Short mmCIF file of C-alpha atoms in Angstrom, two decimals:
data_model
loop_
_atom_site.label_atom_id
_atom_site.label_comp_id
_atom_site.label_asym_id
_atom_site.label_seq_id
_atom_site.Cartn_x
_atom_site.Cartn_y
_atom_site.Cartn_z
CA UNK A 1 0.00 0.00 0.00
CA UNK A 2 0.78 3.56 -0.97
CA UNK A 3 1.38 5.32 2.56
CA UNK A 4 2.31 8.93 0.78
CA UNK A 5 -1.02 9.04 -1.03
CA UNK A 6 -4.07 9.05 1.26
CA UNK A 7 -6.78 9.32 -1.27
CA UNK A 8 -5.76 6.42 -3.47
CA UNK A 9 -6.45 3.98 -0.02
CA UNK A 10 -9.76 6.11 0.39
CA UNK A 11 -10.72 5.12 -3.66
CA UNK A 12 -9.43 1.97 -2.66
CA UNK A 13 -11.60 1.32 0.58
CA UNK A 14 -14.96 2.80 -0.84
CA UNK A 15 -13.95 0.30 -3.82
CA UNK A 16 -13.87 -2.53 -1.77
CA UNK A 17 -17.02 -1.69 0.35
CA UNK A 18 -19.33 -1.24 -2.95
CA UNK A 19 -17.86 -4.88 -3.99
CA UNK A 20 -18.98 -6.10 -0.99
CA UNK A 21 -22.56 -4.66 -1.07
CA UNK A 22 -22.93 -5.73 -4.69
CA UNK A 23 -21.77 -9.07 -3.70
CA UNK A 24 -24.47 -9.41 -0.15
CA UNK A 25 -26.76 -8.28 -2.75
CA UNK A 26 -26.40 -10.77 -4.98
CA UNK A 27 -26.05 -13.29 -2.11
CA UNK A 28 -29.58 -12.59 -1.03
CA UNK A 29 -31.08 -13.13 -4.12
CA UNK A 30 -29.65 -15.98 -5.06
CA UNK A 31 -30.92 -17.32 -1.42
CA UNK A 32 -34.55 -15.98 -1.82
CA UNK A 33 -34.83 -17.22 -5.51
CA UNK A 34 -33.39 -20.04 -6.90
CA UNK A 35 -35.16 -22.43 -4.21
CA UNK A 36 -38.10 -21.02 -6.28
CA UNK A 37 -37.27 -21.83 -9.95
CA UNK A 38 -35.96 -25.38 -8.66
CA UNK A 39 -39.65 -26.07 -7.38
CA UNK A 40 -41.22 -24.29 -10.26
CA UNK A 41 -39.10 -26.52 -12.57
CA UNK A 42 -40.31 -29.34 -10.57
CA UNK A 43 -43.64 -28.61 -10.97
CA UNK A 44 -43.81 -27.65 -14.58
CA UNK A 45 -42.54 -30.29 -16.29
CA UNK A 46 -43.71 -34.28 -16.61
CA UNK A 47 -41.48 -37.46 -15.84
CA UNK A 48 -39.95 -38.51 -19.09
CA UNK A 49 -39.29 -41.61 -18.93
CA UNK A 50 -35.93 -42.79 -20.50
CA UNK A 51 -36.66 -45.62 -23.03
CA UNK A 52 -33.93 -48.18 -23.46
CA UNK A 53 -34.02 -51.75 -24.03
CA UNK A 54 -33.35 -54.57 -21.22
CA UNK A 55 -30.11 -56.89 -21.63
CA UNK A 56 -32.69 -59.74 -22.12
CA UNK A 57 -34.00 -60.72 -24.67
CA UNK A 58 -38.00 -62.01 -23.88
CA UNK A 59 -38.03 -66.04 -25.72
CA UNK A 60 -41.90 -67.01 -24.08
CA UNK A 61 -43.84 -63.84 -24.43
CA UNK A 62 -44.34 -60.21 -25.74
CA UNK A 63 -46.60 -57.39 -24.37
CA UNK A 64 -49.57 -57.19 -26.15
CA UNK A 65 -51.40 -54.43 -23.98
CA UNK A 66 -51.55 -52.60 -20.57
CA UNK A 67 -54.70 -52.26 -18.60
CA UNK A 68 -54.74 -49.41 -15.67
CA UNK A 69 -56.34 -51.07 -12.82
CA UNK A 70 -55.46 -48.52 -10.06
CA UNK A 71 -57.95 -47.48 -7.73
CA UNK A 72 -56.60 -43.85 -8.09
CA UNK A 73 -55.15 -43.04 -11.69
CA UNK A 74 -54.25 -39.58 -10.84
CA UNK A 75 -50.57 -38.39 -11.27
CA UNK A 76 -47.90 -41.50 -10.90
CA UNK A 77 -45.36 -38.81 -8.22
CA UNK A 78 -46.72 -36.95 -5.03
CA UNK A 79 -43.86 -34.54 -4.23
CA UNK A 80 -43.76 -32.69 -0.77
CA UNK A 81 -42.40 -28.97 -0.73
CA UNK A 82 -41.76 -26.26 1.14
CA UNK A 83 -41.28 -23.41 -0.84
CA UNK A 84 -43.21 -20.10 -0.48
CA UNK A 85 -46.71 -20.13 -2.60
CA UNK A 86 -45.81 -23.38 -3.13
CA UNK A 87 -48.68 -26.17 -2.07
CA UNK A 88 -47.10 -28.79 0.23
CA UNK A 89 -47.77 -31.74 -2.04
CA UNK A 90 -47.91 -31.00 -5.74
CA UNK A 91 -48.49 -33.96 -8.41
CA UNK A 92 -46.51 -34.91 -11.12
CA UNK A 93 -47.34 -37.43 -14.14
CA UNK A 94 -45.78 -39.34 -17.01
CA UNK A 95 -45.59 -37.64 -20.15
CA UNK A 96 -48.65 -38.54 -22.05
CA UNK A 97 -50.19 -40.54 -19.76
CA UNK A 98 -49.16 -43.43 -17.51
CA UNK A 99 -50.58 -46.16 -19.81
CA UNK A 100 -49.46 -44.80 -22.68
CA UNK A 101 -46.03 -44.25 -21.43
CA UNK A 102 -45.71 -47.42 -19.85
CA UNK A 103 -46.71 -48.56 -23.04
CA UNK A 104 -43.95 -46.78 -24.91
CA UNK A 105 -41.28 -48.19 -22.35
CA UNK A 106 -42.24 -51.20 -22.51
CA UNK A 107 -41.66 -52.24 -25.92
CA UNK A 108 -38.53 -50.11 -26.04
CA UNK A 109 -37.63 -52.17 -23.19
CA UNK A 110 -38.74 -56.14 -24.52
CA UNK A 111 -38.95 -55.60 -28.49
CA UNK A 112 -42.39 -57.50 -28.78
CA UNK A 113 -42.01 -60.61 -31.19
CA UNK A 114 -45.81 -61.61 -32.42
CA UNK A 115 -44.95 -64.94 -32.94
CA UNK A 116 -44.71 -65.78 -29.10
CA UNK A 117 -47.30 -66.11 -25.96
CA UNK A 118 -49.27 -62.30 -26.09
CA UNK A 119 -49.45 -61.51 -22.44
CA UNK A 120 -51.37 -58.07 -20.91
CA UNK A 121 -49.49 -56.10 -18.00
CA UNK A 122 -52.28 -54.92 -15.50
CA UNK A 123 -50.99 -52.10 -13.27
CA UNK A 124 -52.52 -52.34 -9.97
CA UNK A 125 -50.41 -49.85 -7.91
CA UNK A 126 -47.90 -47.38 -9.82
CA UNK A 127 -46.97 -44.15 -7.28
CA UNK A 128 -44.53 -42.17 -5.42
CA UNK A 129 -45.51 -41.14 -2.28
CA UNK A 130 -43.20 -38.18 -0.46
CA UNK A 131 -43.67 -37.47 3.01
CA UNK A 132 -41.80 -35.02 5.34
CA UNK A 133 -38.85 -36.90 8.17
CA UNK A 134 -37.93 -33.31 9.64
CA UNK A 135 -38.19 -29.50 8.94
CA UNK A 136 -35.74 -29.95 6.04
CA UNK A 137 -35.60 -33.83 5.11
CA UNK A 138 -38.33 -36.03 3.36
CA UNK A 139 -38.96 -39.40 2.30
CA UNK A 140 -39.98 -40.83 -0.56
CA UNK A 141 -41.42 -44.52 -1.19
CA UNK A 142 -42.32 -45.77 -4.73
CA UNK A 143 -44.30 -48.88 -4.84
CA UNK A 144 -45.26 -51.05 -7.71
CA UNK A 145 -47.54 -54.28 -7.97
CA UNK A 146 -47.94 -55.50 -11.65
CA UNK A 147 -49.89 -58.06 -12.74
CA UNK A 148 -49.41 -60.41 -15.67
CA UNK A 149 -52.20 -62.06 -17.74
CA UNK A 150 -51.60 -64.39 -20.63
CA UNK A 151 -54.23 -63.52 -23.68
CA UNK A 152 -55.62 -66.23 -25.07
CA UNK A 153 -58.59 -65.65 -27.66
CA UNK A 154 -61.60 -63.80 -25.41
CA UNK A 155 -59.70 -64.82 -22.04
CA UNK A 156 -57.47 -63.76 -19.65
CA UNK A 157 -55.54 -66.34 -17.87
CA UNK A 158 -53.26 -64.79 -14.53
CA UNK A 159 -49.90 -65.95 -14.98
CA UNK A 160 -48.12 -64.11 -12.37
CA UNK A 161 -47.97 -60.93 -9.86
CA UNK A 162 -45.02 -58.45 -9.26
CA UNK A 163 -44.52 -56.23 -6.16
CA UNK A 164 -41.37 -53.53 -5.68
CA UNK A 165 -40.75 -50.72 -3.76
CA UNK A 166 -38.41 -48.15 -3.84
CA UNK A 167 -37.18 -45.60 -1.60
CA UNK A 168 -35.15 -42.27 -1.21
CA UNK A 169 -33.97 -39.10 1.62
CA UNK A 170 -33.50 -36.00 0.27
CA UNK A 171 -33.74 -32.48 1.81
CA UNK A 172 -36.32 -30.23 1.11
CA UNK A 173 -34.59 -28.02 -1.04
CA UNK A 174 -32.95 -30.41 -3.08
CA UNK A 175 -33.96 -31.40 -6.39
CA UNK A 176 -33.80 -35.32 -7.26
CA UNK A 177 -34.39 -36.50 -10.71
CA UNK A 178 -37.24 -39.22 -9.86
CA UNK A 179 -37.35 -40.42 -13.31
CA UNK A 180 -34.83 -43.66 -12.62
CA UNK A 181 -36.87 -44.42 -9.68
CA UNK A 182 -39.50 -45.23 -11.72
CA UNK A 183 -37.51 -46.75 -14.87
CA UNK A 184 -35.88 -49.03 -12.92
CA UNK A 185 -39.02 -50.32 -10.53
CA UNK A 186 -40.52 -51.24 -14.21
CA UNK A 187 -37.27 -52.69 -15.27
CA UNK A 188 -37.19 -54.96 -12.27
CA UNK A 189 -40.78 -56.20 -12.72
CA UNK A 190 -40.41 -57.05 -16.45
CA UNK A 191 -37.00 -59.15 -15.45
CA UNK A 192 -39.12 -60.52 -12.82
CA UNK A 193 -42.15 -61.83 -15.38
CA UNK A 194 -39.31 -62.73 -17.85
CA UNK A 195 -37.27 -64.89 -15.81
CA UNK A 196 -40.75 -66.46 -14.25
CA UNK A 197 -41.67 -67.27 -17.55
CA UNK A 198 -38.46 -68.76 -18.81
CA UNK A 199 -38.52 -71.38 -15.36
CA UNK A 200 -42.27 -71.96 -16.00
CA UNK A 201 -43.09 -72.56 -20.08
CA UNK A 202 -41.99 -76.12 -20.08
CA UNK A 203 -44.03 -77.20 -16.35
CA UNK A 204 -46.88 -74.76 -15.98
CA UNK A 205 -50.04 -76.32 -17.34
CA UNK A 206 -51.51 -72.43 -17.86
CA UNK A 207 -48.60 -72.29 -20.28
CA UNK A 208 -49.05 -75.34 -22.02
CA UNK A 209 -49.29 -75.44 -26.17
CA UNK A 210 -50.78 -78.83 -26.59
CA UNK A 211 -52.81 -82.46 -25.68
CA UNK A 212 -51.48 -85.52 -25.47
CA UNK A 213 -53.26 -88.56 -24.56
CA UNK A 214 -52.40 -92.06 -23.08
CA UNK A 215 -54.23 -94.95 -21.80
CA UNK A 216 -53.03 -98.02 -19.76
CA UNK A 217 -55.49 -101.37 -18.52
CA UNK A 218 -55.67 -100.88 -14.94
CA UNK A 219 -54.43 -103.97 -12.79
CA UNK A 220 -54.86 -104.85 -9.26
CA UNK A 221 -52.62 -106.59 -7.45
CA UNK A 222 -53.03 -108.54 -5.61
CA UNK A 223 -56.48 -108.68 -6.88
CA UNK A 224 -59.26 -108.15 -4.30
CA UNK A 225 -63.11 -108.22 -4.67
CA UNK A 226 -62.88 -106.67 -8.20
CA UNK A 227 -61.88 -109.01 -10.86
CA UNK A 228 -60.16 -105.98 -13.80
CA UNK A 229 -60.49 -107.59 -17.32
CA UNK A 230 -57.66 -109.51 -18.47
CA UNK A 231 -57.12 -111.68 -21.76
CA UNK A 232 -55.53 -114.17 -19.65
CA UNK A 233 -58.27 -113.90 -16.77
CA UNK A 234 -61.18 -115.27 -17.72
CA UNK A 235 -63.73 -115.34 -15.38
CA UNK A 236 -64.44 -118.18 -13.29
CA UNK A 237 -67.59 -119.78 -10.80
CA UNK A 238 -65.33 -118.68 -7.29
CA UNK A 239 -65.78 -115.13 -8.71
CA UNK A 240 -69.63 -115.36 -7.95
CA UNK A 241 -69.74 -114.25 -4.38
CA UNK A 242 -72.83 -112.69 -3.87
CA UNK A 243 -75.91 -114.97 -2.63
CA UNK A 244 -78.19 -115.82 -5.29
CA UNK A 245 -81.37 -114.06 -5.56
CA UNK A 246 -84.61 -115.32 -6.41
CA UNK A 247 -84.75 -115.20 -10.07
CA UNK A 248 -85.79 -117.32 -12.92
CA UNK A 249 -82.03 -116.62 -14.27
CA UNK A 250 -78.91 -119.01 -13.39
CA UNK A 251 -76.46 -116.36 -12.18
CA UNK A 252 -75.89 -112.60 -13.03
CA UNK A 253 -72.65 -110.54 -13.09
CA UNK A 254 -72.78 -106.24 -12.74
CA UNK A 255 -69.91 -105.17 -15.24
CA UNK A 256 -68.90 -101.92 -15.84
CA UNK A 257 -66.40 -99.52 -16.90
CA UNK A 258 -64.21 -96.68 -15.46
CA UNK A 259 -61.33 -94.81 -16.07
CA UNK A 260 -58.89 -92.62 -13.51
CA UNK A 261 -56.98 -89.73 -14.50
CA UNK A 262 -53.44 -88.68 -14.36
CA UNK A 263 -51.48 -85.29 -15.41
CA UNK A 264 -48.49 -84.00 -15.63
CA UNK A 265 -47.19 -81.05 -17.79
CA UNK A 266 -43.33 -81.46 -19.68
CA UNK A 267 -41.95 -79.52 -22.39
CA UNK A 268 -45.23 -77.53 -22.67
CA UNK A 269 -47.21 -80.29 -23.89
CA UNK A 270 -49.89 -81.60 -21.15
CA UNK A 271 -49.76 -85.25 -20.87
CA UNK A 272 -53.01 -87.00 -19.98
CA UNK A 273 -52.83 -90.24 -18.61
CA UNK A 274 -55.98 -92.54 -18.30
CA UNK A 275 -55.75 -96.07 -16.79
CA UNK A 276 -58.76 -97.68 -18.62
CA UNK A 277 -61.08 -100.07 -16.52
CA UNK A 278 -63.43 -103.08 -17.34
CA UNK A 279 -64.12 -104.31 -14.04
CA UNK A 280 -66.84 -107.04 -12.30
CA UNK A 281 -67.28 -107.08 -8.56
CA UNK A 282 -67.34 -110.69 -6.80
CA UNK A 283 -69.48 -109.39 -4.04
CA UNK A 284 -72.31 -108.23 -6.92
CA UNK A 285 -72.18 -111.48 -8.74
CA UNK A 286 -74.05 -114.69 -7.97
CA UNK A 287 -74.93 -118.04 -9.35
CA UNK A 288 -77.50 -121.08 -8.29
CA UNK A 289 -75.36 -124.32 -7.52
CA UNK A 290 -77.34 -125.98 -10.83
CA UNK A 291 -76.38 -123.71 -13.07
CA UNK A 292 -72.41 -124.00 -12.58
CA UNK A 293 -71.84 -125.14 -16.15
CA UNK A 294 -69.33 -124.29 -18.69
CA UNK A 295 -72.18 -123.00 -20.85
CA UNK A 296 -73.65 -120.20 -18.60
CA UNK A 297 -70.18 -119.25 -17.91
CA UNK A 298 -69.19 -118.74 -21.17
CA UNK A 299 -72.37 -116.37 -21.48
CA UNK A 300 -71.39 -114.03 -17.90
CA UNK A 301 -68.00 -114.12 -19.83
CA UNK A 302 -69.74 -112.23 -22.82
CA UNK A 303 -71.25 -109.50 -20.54
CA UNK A 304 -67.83 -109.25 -19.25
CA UNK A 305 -66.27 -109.38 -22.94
CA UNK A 306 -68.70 -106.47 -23.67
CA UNK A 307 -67.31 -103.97 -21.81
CA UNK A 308 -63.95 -104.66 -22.98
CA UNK A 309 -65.19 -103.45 -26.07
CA UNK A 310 -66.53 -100.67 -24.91
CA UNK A 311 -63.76 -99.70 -23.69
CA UNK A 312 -61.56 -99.88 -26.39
CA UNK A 313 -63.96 -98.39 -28.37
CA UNK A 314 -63.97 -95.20 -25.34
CA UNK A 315 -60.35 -95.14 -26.33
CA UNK A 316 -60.75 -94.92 -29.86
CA UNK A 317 -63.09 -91.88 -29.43
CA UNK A 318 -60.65 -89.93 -27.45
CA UNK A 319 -57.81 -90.78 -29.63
CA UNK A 320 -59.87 -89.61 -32.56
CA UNK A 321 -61.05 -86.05 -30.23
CA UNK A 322 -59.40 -82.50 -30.65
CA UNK A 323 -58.60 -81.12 -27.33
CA UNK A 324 -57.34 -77.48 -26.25
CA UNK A 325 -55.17 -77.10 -23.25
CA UNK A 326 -58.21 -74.89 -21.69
CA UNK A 327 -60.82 -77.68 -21.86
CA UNK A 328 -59.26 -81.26 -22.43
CA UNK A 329 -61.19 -82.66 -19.52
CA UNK A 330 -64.69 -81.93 -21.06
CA UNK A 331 -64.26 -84.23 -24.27
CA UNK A 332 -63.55 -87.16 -21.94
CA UNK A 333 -66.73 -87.23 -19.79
CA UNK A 334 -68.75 -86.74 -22.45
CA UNK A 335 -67.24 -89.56 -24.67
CA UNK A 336 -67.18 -91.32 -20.67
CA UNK A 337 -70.94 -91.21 -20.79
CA UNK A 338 -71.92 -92.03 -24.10
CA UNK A 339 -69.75 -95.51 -23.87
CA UNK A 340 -71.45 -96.01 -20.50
CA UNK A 341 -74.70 -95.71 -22.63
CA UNK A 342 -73.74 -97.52 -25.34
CA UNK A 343 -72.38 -100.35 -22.65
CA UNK A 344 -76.09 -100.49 -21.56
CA UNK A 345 -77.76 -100.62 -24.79
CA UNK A 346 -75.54 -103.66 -25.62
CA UNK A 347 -75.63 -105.51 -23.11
CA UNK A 348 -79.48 -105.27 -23.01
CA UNK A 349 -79.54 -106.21 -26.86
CA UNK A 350 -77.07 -109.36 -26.07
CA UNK A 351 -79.75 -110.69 -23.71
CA UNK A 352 -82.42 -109.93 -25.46
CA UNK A 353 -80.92 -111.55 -28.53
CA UNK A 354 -79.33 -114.57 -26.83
CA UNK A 355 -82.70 -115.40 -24.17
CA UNK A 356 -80.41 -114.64 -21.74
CA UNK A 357 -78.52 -117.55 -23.12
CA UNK A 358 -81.51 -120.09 -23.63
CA UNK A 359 -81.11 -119.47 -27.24
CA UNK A 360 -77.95 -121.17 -27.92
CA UNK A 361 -77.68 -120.16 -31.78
CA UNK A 362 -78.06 -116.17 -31.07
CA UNK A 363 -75.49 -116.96 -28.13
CA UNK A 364 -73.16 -118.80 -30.71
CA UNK A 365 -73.60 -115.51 -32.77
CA UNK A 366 -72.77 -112.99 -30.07
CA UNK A 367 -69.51 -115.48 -29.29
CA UNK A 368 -68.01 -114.67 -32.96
CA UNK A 369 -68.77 -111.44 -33.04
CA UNK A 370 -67.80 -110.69 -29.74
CA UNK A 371 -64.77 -112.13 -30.58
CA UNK A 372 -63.75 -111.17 -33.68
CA UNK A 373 -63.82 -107.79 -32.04
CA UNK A 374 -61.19 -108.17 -29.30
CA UNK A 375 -59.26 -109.69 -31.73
CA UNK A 376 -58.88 -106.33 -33.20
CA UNK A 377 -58.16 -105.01 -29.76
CA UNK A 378 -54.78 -107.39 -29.30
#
């Protein structure tokens, strides 16, 4: 500093001191107005969400649609402030709509391919809720619960359900860029879906492309009071258990037929498994001491023989029927009860035919034509 020249450090000082007002000037304004243009950009403008596509590549399914099943379908982000003329929670949305911008990320995110399972995302909860910690601090808590719906023709079949959260502290006066927080809470729930789908296409019957259909002969063993048809188990007269009742007829046997069910789903196809049955019960059959000949065995044998046939001929049916993975079981009870009716109407016409046996050339018939068809059978 100059000591010989007094007014230069006068200049010098009043200098100084206008530099320092300007700059306390400036100071305050910056303090009482930028908090204000942070919240006003806040409020002005929508999320945007960022539209990239995941590092996985969807192999079961594509998005066909998304359905907005909130309960409120206001704005997606409730932000707290405390800014002057400010409201303490102010809304904002996507851009152009949550559904539509879901929409828009969504196939950004999965490229759809047409040629695989269509499948409808149902949003059930979508927001972000802020609410105050402190004076100064807040908290905000994103939650998500997506639901996932396969599409097939008029239906919708629910494959799966998602539920995220996210959360964040910021201070009041801070300005966070919520648009990840809701990118990534729908990247997470598409992974989700995508990775369920991948462990589930080959083993989830709601998945399932196709029918296939298998029979067996059910067996019993060791056998009990139900004698299951066999080609090498004829019937015999220690199979008549029941008391005889008083009837003008020898001996009587109650066959019928049955089937039980078994499935399992592998490699997408659902595999149907019926174990066929032609059965007679020894406690419902009976026979009078003088009619134990081989003659009106061989004729309880035919009603036995019968619904063999019927039951190949149940199997024919079904191998013959179209079935959809929605409805295979309907097909088989109604084929189920027209062979039980057509078991009926045979039987009734081999009696009536044969005389219940007394007329030995219509029961000579009935014995090549019941065998000539489980020949076919073998």
């Amino acid at each position: 500093m100059n000591r010989d020249n007094p007014m230069r450090l006068l200049i010098h000082r009043v200098f100084f001191s206008m530099a320092m007002y300007r700059f306390v000037i400036l100071l305050l304004c910056i303090c009482l107005f930028v908090p204000r243009v942070l919240w006003a950009q806040k409020i002005a403008g929508p999320i945007v969400l960022k539209n990239e596509q995941l590092p996985v590549t969807a192999k079961e399914f594509y998005v066909v649609g998304v359905v907005d099943d909130r309960v409120d379908r206001n704005a997606v982000a409730w932000l707290w402030s405390t800014g002057p003329g400010i409201p303490a929670k102010y809304t904002i949305d996507l851009k152009g709509g949550t559904i539509a911008a879901i929409k828009q990320f969504v196939n950004a995110a999965l490229p759809p391919n047409k040629i695989l399972r269509p499948v409808i995302i149902h949003i059930q909860k979508f927001r972000l809720d802020e609410t105050p910690l402190s004076l100064d601090h807040v908290e905000g808590k994103l939650k998500v619960s997506l639901s996932f719906y396969l599409q097939k023709g008029d239906q919708s079949i629910r494959l799966s359900d998602y539920n995220g959260s996210a959360g964040y502290n910021r201070h009041v006066n801070q300005q966070i860029d919520i648009e990840p927080v809701f990118r990534h809470a729908l990247e997470y729930g598409l992974t989700y879906f995508n990775t369920w789908i991948n462990s589930e296409a080959s083993t989830n019957i709601k998945l399932a492309r196709a029918v296939k259909i298998s029979f067996t002969d059910y067996t019993e063993q060791p056998e009990g009071d139900t004698v299951y048809y066999s080609f090498k188990r004829p019937l015999t007269w220690d199979d008549f258990k029941a008391k005889p009742l008083n009837s003008k007829f020898g001996a009587e046997i109650l066959p019928s037929i049955g089937y039980s069910e078994d499935v399992d789903v592998s490699k997408g196809i659902v595999n149907v498994h019926l174990s066929t049955k032609a059965f007679v019960p020894k406690s419902a059959s009976w026979v009078k001491t003088d009619s134990k000949n081989a003659y009106s065995l061989n004729h309880e044998q035919r009603h036995f023989d019968i619904v063999k046939i019927i039951v190949e001929r149940f199997k024919q049916k079904l191998r013959a029927e179209k079935y959809t993975v929605d409805n295979y079981d309907g097909p088989i009870n109604v084929q189920y009860l027209e062979s039980f009716h057509e078991m009926n109407v045979m039987q009734d016409q081999y009696d009536t035919e044969t005389a219940h046996g007394m007329n030995i050339a219509a029961q000579e018939e009935w014995n090549e034509k019941i065998d000539k068809e489980l020949r076919s059978f073998r």
